[in-house]
CSV table of C-alpha atoms in Angstrom, one decimal:
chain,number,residue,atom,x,y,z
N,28,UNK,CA,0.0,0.0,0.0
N,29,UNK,CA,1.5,3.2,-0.9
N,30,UNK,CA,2.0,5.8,1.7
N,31,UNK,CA,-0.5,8.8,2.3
N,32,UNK,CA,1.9,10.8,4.3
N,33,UNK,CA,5.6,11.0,3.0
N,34,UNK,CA,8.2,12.8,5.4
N,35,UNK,CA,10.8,13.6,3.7
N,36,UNK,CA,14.8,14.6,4.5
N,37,UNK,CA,12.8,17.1,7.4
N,38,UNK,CA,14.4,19.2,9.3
N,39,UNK,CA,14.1,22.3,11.5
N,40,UNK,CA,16.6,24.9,12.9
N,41,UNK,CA,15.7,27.2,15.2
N,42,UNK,CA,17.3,31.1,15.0
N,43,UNK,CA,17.0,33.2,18.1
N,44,UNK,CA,17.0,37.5,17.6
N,45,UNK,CA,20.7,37.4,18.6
N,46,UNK,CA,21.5,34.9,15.9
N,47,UNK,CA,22.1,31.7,18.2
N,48,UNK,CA,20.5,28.6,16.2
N,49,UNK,CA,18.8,25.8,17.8
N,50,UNK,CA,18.5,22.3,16.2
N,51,UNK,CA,15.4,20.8,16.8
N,52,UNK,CA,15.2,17.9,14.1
N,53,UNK,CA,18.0,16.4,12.2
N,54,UNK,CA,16.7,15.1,8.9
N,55,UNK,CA,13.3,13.2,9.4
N,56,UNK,CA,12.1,10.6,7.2
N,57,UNK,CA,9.2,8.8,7.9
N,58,UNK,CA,6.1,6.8,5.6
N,59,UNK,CA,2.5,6.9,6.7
N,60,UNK,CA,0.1,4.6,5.4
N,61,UNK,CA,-3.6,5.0,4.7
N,62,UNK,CA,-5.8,4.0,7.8
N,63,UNK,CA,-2.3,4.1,10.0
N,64,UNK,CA,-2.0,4.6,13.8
N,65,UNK,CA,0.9,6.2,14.2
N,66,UNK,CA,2.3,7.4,17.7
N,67,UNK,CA,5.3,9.2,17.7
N,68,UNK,CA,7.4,8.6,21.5
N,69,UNK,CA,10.2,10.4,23.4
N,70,UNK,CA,11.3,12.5,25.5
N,71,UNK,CA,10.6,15.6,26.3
N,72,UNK,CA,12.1,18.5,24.2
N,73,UNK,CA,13.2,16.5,21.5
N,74,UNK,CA,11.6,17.7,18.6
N,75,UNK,CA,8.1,15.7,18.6
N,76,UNK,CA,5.6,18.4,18.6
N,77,UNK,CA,8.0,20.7,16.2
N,78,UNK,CA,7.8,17.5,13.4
N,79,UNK,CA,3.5,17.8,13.8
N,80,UNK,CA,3.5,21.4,13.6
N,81,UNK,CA,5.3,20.9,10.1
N,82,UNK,CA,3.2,18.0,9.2
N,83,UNK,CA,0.0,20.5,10.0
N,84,UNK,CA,1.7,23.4,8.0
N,85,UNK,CA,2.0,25.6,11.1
N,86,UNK,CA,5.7,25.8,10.8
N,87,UNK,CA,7.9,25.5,7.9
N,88,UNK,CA,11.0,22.9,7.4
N,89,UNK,CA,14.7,24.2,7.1
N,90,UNK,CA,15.3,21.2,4.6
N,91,UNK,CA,12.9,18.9,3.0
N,92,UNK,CA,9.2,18.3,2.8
N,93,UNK,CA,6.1,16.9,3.5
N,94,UNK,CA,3.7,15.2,1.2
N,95,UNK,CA,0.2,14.5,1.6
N,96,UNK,CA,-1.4,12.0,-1.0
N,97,UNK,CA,1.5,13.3,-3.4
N,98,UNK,CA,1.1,17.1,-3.2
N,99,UNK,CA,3.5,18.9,-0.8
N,100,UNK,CA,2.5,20.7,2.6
N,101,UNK,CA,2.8,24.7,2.4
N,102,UNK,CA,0.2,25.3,5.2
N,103,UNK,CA,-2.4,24.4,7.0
N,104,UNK,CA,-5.5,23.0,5.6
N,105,UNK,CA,-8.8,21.1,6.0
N,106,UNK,CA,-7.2,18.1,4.8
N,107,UNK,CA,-5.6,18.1,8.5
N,108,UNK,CA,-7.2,18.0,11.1
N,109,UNK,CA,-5.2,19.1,14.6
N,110,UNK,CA,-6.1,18.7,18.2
N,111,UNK,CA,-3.6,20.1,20.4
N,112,UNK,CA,-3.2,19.2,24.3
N,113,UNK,CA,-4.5,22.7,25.7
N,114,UNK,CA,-8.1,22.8,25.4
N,115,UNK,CA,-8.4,25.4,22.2
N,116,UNK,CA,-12.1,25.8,21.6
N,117,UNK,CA,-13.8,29.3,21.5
N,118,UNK,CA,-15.2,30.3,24.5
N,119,UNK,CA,-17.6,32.4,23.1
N,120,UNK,CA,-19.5,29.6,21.1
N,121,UNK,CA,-21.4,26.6,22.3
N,122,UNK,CA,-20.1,22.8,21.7
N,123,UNK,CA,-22.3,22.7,18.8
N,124,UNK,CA,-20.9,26.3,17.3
N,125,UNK,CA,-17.4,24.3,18.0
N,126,UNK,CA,-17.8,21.7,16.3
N,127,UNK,CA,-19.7,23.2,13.6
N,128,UNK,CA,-17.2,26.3,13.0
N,129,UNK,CA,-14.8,24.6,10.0
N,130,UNK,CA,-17.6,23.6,8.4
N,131,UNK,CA,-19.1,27.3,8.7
N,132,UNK,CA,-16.4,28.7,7.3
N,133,UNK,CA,-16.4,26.1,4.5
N,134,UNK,CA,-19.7,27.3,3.4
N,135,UNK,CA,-21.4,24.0,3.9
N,136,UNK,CA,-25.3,24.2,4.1
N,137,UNK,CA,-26.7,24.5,7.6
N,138,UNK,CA,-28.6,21.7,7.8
N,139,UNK,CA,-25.6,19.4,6.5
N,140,UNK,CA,-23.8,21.2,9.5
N,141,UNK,CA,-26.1,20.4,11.9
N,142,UNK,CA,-26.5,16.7,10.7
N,143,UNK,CA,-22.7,16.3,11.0
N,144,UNK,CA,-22.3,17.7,14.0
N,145,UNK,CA,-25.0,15.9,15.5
N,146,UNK,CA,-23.2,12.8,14.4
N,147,UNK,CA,-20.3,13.5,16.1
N,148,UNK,CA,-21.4,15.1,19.4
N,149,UNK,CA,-23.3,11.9,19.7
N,150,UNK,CA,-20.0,10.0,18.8
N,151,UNK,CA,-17.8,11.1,21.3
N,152,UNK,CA,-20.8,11.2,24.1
N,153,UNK,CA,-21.8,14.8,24.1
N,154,UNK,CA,-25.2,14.8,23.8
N,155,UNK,CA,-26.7,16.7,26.2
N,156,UNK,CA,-24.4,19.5,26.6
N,157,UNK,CA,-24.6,21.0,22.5
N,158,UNK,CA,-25.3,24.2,24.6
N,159,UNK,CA,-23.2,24.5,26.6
N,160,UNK,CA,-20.6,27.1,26.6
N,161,UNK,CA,-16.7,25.4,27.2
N,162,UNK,CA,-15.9,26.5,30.3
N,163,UNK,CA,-19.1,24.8,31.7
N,164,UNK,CA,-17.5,21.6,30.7
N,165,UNK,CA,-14.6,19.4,32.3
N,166,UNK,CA,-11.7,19.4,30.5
N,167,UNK,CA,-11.7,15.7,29.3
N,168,UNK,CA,-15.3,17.2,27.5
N,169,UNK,CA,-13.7,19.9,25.7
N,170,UNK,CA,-11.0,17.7,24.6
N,171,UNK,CA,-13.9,15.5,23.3
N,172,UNK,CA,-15.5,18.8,21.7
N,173,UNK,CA,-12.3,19.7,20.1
N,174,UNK,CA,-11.7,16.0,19.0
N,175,UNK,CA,-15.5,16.2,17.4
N,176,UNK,CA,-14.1,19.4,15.6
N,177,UNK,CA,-11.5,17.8,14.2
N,178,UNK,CA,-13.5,14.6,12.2
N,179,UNK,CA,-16.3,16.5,11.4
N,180,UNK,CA,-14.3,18.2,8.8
N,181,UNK,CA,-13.5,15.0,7.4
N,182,UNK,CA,-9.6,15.4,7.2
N,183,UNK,CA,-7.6,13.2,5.7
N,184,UNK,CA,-5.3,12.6,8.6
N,185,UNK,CA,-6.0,13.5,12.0
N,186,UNK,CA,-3.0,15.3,13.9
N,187,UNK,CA,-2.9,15.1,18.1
N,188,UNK,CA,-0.3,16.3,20.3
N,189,UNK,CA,-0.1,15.2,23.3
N,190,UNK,CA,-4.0,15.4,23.5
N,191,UNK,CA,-4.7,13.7,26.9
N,192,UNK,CA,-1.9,15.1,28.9
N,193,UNK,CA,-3.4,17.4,30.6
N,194,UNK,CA,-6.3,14.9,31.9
N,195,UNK,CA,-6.3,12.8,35.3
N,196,UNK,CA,-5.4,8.8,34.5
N,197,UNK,CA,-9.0,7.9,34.8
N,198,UNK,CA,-10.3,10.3,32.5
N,199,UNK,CA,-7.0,9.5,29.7
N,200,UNK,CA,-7.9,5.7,29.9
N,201,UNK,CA,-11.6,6.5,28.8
N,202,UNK,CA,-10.3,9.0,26.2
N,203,UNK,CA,-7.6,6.7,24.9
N,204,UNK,CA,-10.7,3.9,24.2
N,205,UNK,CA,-12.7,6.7,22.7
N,206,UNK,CA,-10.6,7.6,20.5
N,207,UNK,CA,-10.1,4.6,19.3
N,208,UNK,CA,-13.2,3.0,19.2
N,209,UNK,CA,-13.9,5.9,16.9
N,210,UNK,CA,-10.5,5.5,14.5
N,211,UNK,CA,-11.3,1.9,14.3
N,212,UNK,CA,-15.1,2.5,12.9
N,213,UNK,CA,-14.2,5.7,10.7
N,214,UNK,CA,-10.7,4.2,9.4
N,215,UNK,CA,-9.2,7.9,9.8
N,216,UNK,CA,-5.1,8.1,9.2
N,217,UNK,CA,-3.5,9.1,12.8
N,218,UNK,CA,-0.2,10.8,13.8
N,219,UNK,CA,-0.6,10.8,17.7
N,220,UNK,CA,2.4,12.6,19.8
N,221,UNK,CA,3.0,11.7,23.2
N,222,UNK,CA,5.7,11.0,25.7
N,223,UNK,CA,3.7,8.3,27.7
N,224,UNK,CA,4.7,4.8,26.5
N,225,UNK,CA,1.7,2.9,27.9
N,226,UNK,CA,-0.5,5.1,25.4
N,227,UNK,CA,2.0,5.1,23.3
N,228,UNK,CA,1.7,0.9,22.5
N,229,UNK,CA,-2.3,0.8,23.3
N,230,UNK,CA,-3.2,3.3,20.9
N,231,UNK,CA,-1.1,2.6,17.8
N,232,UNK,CA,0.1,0.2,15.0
N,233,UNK,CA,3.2,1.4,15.4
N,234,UNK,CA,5.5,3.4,17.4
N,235,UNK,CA,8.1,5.6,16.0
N,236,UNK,CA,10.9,6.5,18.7
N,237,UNK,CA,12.5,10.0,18.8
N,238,UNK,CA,16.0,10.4,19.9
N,239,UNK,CA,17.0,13.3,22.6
N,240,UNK,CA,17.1,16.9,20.7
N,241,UNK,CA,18.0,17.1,17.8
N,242,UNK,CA,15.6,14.8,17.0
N,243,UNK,CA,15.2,12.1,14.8
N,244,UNK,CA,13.3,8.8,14.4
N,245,UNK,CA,15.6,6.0,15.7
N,246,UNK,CA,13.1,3.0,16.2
N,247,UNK,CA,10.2,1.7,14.5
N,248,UNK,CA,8.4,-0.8,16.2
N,249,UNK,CA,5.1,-3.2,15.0
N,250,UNK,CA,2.0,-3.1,17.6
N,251,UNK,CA,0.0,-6.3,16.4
N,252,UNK,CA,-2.8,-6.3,19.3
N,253,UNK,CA,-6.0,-7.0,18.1
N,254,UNK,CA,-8.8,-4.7,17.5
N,255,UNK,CA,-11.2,-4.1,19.3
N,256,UNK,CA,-8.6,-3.3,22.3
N,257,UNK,CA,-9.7,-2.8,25.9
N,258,UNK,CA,-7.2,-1.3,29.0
N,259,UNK,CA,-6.6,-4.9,30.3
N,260,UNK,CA,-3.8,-5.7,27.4
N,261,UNK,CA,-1.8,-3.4,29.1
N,262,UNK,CA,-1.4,-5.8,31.3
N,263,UNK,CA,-0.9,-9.0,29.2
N,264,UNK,CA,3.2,-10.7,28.7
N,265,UNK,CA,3.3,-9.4,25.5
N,266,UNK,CA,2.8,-5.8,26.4
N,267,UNK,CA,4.8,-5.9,29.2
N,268,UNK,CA,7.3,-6.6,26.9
N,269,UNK,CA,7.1,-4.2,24.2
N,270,UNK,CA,7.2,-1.6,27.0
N,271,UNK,CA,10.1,-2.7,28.4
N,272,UNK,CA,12.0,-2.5,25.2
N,273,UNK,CA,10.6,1.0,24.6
N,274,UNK,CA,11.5,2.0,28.3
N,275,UNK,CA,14.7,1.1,27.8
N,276,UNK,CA,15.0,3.1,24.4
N,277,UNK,CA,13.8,6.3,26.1
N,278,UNK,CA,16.1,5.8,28.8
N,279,UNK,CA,18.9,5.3,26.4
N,280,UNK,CA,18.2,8.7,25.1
N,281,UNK,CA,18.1,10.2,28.7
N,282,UNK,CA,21.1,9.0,29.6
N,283,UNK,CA,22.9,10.2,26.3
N,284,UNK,CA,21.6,13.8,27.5
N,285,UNK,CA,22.8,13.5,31.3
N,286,UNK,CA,19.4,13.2,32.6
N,287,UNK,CA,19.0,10.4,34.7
């Protein structure tokens, strides 16, 4: 299967006002397939968030390029569809408003709005609170809103950075199944960032491993646990393994840096 998202010789250097540069990625190159899982692991600070940002066309590369479906990334657009980890919904419109605001600005007829976002305030377990203004609403809800904002423009590949790590462990377990319950129903292309490496190997089909800053993808590793998956794998033989090779792939990297 070809790829959907080429990365390409990637990388990003950093210029402060006085001149001093910054290396955040050596050259990245990296093949996402249609209907992929993707999560992208490391530490923190070494370039993982940087490499979406380009992917979503919110920063540019020093050298190389993205490709979406063949045609290079030069900004952002509806073909992406980004959720970041701070909560960034409008706090002036309702969760319906949210959700519906890309398709708004698209033009699309109201009541095709209204049926979409119906669809997906109902899929992510909103309904109820289409009313309701964000800050009425705990945070794991508004990262369901902004998630329902996302797929109901119908991207191509869904970008998320870090997009539980600002909830309590409860609430990120019931996000993490949500999330995929709904990837593995709408078949959506996913390039997930995070630095935890239990989410890391329960959401994905595979795990990409950044090295310490500057970063660069130094491991690429299968995830073949069956569909539908439920929180208990995480404690089955063969997970416990997988994050115990990772583990000690992270702290490889942390220990090249001095951090121990």
């Amino acid at each position: 299967m070809s790829s959907q998202l080429s990365i390409q010789g990637v990388s990003r250097v950093f210029t402060s006002p006085k001149g001093q540069t910054t290396q955040a990625l050596t050259p990245v190159d990296c093949e996402v397939r249609e209907n992929d899982f993707v999560t992208i692991l490391g530490p923190s600070g070494c370039g993982k968030s940087t490499l979406l940002r380009i992917v979503a066309g919110l920063d540019q590369p020093t050298t190389g390029q993205v490709l979406l479906d063949g045609q290079p990334v030069q900004g952002p657009g509806a073909d992406r569809g980004m959720v970041f980890q701070s909560y960034t919904l409008f706090p002036w419109l309702t969760i319906a408003q949210n959700i519906r605001f890309g398709l708004r600005e698209r033009g699309m007829p109201e009541r095709e709005q209204k049926e979409r976002a119906d669809f997906f305030i109902a899929k992510v377990g909103l309904r109820g609170f289409e009313q309701h203004f964000p800050k009425q609403l705990s945070g794991g809800m508004q990262q369901r809103t902004a998630i329902a904002r996302a797929l109901a423009n119908d991207p191509k590949i869904l970008l998320l950075d870090e997009p539980f790590g600002a909830l309590d462990n409860q609430t990120r377990v019931l996000m993490q199944e949500l999330l995929l319950g709904i990837w593995e129903s709408a078949q959506k292309t996913v390039l997930f960032v995070t630095h935890d490496i239990d989410e890391a190997i329960f959401m994905a089909n595979r795990v990409a491993v950044f090295s310490a800053r500057p970063g660069r993808i130094k491991t690429e590793l299968a995830v073949d646990f069956p569909h539908p998956r439920h929180y208990t794998i995480k404690t089955s033989p063969e997970f416990m393994a997988l994050k115990a090779r990772l583990t000690e792939e992270i702290r490889a990297e942390a220990m090249a840096t001095g951090v121990h």
